Coordinates of N, CA and C in Angstrom, one line a residue:
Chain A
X693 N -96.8 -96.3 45.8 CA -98.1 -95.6 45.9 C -99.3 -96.5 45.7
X694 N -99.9 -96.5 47.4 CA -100.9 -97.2 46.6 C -102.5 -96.7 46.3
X695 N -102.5 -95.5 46.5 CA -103.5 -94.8 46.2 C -104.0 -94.3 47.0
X696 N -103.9 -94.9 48.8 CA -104.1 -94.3 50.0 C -103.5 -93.3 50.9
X697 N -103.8 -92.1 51.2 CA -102.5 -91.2 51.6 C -103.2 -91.0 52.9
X698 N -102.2 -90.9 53.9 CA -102.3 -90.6 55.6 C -101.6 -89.5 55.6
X699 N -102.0 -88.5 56.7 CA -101.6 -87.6 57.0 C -101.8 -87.3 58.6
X700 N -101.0 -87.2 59.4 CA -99.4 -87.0 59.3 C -98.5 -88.1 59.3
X701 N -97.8 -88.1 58.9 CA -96.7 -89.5 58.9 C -95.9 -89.8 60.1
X702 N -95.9 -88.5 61.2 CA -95.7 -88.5 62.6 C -96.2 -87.6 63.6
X703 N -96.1 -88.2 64.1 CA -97.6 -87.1 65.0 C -96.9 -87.6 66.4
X704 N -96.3 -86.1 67.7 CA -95.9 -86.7 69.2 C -96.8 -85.5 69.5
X705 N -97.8 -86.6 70.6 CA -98.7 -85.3 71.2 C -98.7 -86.3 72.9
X706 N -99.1 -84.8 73.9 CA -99.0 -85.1 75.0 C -100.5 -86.3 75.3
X707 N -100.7 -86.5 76.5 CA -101.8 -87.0 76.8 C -103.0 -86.0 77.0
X708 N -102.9 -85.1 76.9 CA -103.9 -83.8 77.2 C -104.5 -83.4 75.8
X709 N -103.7 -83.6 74.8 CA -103.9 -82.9 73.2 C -105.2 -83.8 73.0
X710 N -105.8 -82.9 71.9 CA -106.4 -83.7 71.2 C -105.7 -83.3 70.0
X711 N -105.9 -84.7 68.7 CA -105.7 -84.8 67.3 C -106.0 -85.1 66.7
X712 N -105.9 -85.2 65.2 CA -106.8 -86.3 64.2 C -105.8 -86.7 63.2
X713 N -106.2 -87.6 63.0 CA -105.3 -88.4 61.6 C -106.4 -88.4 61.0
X714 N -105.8 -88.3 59.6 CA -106.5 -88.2 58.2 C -106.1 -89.2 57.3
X715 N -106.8 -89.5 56.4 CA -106.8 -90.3 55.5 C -107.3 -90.3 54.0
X716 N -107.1 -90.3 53.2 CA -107.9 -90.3 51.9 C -107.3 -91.7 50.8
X717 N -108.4 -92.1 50.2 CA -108.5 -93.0 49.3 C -108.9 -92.2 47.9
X718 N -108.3 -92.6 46.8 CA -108.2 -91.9 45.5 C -108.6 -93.1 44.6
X719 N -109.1 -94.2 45.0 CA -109.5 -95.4 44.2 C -110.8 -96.0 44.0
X720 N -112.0 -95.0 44.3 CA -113.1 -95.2 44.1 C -113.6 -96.5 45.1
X721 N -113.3 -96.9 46.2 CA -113.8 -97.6 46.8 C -114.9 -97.4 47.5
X722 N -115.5 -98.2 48.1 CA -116.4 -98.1 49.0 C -116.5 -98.4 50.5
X723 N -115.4 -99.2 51.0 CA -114.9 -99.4 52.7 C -113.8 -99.3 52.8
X724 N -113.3 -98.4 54.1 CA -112.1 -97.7 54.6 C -112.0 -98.1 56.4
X725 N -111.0 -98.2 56.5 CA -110.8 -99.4 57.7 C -109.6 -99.0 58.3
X726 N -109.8 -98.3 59.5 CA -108.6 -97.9 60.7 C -108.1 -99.2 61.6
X727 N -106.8 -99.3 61.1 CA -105.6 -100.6 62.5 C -105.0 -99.7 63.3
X728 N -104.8 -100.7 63.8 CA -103.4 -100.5 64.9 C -102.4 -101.4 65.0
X729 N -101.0 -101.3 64.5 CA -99.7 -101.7 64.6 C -99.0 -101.2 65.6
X730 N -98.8 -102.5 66.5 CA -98.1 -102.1 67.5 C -96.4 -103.4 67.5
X731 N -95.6 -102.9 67.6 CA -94.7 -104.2 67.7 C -94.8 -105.4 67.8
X732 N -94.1 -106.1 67.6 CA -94.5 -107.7 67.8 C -96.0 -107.9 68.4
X733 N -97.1 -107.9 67.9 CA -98.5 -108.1 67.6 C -99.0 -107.8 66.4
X734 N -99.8 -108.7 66.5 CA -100.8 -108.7 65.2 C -101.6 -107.0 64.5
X735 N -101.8 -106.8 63.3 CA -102.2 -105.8 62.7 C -104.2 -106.0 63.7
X736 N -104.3 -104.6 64.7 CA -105.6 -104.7 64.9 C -106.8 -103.9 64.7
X737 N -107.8 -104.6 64.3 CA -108.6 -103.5 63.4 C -109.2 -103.2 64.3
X738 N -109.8 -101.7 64.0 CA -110.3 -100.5 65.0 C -111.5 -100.1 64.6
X739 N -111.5 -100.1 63.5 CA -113.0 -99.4 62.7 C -113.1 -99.7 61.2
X740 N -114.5 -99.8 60.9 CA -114.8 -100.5 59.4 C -115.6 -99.3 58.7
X741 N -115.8 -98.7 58.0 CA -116.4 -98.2 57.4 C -117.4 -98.5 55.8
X742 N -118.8 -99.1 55.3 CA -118.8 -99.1 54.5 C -119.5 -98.1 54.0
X743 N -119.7 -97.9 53.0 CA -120.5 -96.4 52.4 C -120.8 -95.2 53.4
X744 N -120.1 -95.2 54.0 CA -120.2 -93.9 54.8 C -120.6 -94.2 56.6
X745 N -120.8 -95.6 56.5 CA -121.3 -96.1 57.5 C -120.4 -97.1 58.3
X746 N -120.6 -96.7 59.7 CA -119.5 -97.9 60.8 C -120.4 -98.9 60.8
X747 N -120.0 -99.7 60.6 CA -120.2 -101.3 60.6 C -119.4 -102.4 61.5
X748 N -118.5 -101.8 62.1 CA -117.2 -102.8 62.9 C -117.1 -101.9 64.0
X749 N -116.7 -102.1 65.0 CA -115.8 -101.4 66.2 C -115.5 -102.3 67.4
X750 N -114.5 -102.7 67.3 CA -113.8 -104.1 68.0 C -113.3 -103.0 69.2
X751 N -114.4 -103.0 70.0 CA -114.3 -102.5 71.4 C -113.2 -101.3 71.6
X752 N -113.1 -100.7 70.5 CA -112.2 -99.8 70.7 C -112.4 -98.5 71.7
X753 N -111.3 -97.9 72.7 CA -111.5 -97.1 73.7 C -112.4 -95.4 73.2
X754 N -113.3 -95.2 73.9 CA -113.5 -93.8 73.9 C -113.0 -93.0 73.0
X755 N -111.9 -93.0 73.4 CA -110.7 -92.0 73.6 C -110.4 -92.2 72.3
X756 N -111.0 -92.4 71.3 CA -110.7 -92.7 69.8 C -111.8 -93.1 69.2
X757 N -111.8 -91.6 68.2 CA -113.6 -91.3 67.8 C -113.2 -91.4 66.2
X758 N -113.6 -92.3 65.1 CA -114.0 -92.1 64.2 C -114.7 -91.4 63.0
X759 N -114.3 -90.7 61.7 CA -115.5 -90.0 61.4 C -115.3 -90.3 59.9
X760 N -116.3 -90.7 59.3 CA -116.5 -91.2 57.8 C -117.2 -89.6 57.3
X761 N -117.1 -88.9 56.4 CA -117.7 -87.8 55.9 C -117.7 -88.1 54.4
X762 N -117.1 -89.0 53.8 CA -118.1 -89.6 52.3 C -116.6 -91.0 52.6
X763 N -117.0 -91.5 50.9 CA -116.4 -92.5 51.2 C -115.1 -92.5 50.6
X764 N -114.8 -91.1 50.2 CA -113.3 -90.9 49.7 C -112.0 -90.5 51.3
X765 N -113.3 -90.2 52.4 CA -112.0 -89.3 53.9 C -112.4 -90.5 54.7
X766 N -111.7 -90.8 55.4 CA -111.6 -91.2 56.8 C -111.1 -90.4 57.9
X767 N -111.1 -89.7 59.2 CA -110.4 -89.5 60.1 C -110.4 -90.7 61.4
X768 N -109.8 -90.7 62.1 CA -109.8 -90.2 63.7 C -109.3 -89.5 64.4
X769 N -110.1 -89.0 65.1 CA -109.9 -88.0 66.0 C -109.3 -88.5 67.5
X770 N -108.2 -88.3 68.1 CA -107.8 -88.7 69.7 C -108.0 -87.7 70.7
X771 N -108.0 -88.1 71.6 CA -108.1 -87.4 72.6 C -107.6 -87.9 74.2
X772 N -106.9 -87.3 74.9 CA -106.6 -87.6 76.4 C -106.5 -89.5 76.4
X773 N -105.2 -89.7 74.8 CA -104.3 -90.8 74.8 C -103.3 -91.5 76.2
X774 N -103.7 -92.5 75.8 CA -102.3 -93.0 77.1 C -100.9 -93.6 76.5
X775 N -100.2 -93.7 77.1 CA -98.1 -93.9 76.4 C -98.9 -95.1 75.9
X776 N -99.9 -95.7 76.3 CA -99.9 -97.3 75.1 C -100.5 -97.4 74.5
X777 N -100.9 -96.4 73.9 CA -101.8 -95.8 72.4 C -100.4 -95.6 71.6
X778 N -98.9 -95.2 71.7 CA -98.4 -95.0 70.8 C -98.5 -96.5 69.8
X779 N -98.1 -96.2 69.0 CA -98.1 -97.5 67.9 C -98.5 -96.7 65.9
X780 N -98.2 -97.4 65.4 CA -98.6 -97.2 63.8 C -99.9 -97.2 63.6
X781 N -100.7 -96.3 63.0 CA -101.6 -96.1 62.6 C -102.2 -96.6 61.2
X782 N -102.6 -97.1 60.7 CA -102.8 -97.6 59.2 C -104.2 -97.8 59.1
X783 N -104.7 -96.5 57.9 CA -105.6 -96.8 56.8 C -106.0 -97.8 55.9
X784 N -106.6 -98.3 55.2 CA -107.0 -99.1 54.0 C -108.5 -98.6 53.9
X785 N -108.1 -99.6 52.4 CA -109.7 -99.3 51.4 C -109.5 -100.4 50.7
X786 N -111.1 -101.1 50.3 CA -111.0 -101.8 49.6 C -112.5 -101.3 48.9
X787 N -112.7 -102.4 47.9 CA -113.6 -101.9 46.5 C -114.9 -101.8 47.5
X788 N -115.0 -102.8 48.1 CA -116.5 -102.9 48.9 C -116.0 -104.1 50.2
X789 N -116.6 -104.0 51.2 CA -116.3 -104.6 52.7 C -116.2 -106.3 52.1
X790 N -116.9 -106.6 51.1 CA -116.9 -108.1 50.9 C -115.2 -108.3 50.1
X791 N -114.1 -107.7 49.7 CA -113.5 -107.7 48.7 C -112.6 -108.3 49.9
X792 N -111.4 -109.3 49.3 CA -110.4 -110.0 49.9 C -109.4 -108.9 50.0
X793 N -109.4 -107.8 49.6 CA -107.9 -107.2 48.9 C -108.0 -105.9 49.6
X794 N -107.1 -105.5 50.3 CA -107.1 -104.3 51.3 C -105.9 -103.5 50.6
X795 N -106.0 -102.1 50.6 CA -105.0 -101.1 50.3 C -104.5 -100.5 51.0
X796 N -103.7 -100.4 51.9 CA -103.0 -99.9 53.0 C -102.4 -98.4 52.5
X797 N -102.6 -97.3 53.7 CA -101.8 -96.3 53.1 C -100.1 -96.4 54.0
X798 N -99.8 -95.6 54.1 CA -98.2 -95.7 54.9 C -98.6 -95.2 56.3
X799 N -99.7 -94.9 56.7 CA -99.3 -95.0 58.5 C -99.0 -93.5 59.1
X800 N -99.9 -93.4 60.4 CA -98.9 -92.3 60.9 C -98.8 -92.8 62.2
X801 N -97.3 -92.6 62.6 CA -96.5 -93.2 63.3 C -96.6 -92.4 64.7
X802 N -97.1 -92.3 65.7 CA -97.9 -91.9 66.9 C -97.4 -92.4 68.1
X803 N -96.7 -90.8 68.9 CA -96.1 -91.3 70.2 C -96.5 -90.5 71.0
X804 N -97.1 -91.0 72.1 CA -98.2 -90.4 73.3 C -96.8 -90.0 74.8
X805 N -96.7 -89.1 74.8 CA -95.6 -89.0 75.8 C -96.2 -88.6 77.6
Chain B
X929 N -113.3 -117.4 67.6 CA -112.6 -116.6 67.6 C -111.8 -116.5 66.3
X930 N -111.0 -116.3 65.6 CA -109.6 -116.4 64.6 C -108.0 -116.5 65.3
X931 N -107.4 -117.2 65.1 CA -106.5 -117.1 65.6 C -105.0 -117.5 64.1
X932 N -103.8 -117.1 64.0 CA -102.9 -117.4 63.3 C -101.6 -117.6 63.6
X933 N -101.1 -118.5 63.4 CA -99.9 -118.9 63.5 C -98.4 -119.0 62.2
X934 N -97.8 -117.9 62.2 CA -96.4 -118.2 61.0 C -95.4 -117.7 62.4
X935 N -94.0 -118.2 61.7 CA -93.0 -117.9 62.2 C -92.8 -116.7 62.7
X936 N -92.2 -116.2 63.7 CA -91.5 -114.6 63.7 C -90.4 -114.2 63.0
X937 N -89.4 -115.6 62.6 CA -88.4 -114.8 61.8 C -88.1 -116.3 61.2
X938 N -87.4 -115.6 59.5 CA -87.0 -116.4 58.8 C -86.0 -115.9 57.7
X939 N -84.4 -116.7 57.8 CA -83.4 -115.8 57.1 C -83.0 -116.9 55.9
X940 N -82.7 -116.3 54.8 CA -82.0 -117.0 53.6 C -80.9 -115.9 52.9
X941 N -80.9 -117.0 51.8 CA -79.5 -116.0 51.0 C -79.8 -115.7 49.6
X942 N -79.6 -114.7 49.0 CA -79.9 -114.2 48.0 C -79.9 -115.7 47.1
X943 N -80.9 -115.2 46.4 CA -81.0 -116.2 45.1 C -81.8 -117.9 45.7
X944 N -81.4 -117.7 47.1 CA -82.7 -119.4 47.3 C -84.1 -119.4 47.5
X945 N -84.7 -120.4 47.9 CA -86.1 -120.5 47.8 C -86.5 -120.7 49.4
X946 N -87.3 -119.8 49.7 CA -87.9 -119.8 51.3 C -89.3 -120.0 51.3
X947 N -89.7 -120.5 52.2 CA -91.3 -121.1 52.6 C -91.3 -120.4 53.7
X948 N -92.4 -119.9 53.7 CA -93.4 -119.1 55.4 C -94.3 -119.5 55.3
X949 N -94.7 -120.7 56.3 CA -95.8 -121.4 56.5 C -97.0 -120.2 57.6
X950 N -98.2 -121.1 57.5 CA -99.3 -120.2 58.0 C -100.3 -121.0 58.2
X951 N -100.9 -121.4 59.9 CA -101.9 -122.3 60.2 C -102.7 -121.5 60.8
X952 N -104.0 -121.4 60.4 CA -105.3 -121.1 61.5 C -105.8 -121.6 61.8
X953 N -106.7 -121.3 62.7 CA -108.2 -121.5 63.7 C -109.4 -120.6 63.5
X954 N -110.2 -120.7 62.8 CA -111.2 -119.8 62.6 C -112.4 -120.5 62.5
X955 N -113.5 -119.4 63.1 CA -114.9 -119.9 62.9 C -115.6 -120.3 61.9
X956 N -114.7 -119.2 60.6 CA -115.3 -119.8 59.7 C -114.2 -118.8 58.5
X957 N -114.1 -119.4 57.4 CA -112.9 -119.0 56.3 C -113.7 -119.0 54.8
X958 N -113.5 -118.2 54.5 CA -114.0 -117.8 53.0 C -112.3 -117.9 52.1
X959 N -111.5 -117.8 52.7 CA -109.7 -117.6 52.0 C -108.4 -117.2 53.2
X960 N -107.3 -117.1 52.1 CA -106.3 -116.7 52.6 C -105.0 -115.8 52.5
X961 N -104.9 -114.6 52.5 CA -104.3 -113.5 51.6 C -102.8 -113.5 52.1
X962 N -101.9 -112.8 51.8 CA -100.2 -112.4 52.2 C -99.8 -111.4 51.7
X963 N -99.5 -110.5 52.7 CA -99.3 -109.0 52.6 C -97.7 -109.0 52.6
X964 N -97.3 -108.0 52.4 CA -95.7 -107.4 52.3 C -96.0 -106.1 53.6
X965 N -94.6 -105.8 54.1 CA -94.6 -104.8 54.5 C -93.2 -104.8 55.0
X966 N -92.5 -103.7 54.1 CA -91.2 -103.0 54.2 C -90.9 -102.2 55.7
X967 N -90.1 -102.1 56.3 CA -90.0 -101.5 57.5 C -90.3 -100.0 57.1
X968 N -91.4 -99.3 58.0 CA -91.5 -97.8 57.8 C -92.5 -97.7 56.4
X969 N -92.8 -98.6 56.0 CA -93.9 -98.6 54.9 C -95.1 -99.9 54.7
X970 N -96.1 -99.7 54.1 CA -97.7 -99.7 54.4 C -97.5 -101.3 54.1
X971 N -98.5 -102.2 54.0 CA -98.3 -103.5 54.0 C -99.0 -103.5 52.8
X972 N -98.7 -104.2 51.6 CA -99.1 -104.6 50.2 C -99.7 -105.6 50.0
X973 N -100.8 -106.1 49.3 CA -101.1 -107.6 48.8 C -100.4 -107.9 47.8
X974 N -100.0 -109.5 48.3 CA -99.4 -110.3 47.9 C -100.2 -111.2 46.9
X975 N -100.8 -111.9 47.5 CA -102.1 -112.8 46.8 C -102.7 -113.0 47.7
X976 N -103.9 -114.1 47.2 CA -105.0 -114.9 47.8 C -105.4 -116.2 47.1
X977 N -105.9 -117.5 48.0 CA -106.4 -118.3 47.9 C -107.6 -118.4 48.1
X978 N -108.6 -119.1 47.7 CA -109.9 -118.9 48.2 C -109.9 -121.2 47.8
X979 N -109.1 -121.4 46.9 CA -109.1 -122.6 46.7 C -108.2 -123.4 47.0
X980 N -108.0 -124.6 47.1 CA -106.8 -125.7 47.3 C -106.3 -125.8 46.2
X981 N -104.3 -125.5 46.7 CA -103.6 -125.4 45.7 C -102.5 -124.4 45.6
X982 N -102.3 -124.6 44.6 CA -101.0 -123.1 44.2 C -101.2 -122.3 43.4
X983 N -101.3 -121.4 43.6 CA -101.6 -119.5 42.6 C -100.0 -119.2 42.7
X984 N -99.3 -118.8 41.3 CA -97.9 -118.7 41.3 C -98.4 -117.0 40.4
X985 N -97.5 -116.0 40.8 CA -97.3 -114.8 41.0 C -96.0 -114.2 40.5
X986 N -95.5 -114.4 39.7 CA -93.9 -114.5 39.2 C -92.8 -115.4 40.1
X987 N -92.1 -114.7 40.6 CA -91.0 -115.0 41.8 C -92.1 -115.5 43.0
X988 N -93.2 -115.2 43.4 CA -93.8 -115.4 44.4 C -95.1 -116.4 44.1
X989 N -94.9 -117.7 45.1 CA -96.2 -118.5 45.2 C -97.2 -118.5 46.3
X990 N -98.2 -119.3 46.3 CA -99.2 -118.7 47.5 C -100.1 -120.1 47.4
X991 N -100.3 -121.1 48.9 CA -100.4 -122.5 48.9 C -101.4 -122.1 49.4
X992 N -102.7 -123.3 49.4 CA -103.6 -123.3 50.4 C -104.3 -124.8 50.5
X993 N -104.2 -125.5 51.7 CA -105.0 -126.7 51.8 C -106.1 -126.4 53.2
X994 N -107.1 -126.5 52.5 CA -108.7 -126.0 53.7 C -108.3 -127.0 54.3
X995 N -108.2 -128.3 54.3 CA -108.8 -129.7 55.2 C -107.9 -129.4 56.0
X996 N -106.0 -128.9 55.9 CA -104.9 -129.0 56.9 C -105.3 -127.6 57.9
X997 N -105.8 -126.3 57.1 CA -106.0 -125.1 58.0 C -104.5 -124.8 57.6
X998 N -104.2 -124.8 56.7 CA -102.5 -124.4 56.5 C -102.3 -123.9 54.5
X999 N -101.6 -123.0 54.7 CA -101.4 -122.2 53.7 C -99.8 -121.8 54.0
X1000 N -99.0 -121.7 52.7 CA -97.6 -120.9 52.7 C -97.5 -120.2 51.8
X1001 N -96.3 -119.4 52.0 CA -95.8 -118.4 50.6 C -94.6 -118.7 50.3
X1002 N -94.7 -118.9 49.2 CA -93.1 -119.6 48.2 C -92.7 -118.0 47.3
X1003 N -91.3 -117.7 48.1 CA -90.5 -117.1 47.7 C -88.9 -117.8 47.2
X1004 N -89.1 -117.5 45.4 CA -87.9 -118.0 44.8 C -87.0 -117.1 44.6
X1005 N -85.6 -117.2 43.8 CA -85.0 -116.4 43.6 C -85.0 -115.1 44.5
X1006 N -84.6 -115.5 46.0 CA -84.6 -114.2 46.5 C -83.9 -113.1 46.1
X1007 N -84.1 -112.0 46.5 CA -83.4 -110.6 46.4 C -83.0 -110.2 47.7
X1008 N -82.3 -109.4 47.7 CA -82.3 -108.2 48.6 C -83.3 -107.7 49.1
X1009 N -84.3 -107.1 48.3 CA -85.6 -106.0 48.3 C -86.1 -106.5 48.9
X1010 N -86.4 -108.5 48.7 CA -87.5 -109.4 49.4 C -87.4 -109.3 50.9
X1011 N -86.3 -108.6 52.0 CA -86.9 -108.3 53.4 C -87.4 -107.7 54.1
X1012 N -88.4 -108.3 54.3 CA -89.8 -107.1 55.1 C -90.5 -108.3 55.8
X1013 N -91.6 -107.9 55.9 CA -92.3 -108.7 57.0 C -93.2 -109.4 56.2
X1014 N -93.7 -110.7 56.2 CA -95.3 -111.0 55.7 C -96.1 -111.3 56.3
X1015 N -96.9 -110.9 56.3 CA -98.5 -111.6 56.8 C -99.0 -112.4 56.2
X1016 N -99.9 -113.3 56.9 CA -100.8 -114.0 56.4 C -102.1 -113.3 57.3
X1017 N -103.4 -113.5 56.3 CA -104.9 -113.1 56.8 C -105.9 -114.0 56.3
X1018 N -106.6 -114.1 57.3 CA -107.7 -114.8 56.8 C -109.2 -114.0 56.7
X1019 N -110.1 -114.2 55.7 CA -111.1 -113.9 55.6 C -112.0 -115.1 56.3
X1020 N -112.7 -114.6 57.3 CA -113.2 -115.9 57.9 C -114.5 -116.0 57.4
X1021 N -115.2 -114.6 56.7 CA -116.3 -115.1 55.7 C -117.7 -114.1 57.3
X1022 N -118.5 -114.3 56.8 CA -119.4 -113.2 57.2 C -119.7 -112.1 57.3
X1023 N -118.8 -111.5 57.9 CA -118.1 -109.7 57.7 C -117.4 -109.6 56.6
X1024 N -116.3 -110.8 56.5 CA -115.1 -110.1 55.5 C -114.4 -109.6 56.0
X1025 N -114.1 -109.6 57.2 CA -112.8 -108.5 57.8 C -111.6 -109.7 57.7
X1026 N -110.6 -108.9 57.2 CA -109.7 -110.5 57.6 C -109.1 -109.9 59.2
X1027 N -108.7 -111.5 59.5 CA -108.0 -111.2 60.8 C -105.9 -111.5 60.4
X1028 N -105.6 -111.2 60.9 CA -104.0 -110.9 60.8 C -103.1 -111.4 61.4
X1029 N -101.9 -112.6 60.8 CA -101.1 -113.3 62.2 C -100.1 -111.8 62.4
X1030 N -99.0 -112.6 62.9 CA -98.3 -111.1 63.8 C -97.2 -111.0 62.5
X1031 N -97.1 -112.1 61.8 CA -96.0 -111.1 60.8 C -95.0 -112.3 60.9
X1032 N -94.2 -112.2 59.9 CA -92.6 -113.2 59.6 C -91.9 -111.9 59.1
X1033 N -90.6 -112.2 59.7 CA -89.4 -111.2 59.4 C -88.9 -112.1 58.5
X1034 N -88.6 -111.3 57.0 CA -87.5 -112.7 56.2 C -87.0 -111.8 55.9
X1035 N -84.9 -112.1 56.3 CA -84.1 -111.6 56.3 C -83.1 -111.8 55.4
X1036 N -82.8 -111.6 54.5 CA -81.9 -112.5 52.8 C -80.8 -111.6 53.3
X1037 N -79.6 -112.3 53.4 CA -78.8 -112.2 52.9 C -77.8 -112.2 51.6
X1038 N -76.6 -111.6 51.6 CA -75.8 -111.6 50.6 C -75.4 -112.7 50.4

C-alpha cells in the first residue's frame, strides 16, 4: 500500500466509449502525475499536476482529457481510444513537483478493442 | 533530450550479488532514483543519489558517478521476492519530472 489508490484496476471499452480513471492520493501531497506503461518501453509521462494546476503535457492526444479537482483526485477522462491506447495506466504523487520520490498507485490495466 | 540505458534482462541465483548498471544522456541532472515493480503491481522507490558514491539501503545499494553518467543498483543476498523489474530515472533538474529507462527484468533463481 502505497497510499495511492486507482480505480478501476481493469477497464475493456470499445473505441466509441467514453471513460475515466480515477485516482486518489491519501498522503497529503501536492503533485499527481498520469504515465503510460506500455510493454517493452519506457514508463511515459502524460500529465503533471501541481496544486491543482497542469504544468506538463508531453503532447498527449486529444482523446485523453485530464482533470485535477483538488490536490487529493486526479482523473482522466478517454474517449473514442485507439487498440494502441491499450497499455497500464499509472498514477503517482509526490510531496511537491520538486521532490525526487514518486508514489505510484497499482494501475488500471486498459484494453481498447 | 533525456535518454537511458540499463539492461533488459538480468538472471542470478538465490543468495548472490547482482549489479544493474544505468547510463544517461541528459540535458541536465539534478540525481538518480531506482524503482521496483513486481509484475501486475505499481513501481516502488528504491533510492536516490543526488551525490557521487554509495547510499547502502539494507540488502540494497544505489551507485552514482556524475563525471561517468553512470549509476547502478547493488542487490545482495538475493531472494526469490527480489524479481520484478527496475528502473532507473533521472531527475534532469528544472521541472523535476524524472525521465525513465525501459526497465531490467531480474530473474533469481533457486
Amino acid at each position: 500500500e502505497t497510499g495511492v489508490t486507482q480505480t478501476p484496476r481493469h477497464l475493456v471499452m470499445g473505441m466509441t466509449n467514453k471513460k475515466s480513471l480515477k485516482c486518489e492520493q491519501h498522503l497529503g501531497h501536492n503533485a499527481m502525475y498520469w504515465y503510460k506503461q506500455s510493454a517493452k518501453k519506457p514508463l511515459e509521462l502524460m500529465f503533471v499536476y501541481s496544486l491543482e494546476e497542469r504544468v506538463e503535457n508531453n503532447s498527449v492526444p486529444s482523446r485523453f482529457s485530464p482533470e485535477c479537482p483538488n490536490s487529493s483526485h486526479l482523473f482522466l477522462h478517454l474517449h473514442t481510444l485507439q487498440p494502441e491506447d491499450s497499455a497500464l495506466y499509472l498514477c503517482a504523487s509526490s510531496q511537491d513537483r520538486d521532490s525526487h520520490t514518486q508514489y505510484f498507485g497499482p494501475g488500471t490495466r486498459l484494453t481498447v478493442l | 533530450g533525456q535518454s537511458l540505458e540499463q539492461p533488459s534482462e538480468v538472471t542470478a541465483v538465490e543468495g548472490a550479488i547482482v549489479q544493474i548498471n544505468c547510463t544517461y544522456q541528459t540535458s541536465g541532472f539534478y540525481g538518480l532514483s531506482w524503482y521496483q515493480q513486481h509484475d501486475g503491481g505499481a513501481p516502488t522507490f528504491l533510492s536516490y543519489n543526488a551525490l557521487d558514491g554509495l547510499e547502502e539501503t539494507g540488502r540494497f545499494s544505489s551507485f552514482l558517478s556524475r563525471s561517468d553518467s553512470y549509476g547502478y543498483l547493488l542487490l545482495q543476498e538475493l531472494q526469490m521476492k527480489d524479481s520484478a523489474s527496475y528502473f532507473c530515472a533521472v531527475n534532469p533538474g528544472g521541472s523535476y519530472i524524472p525521465t525513465f529507462g525501459r526497465g531490467t527484468s531480474l530473474i533469481v533463481h533457486p
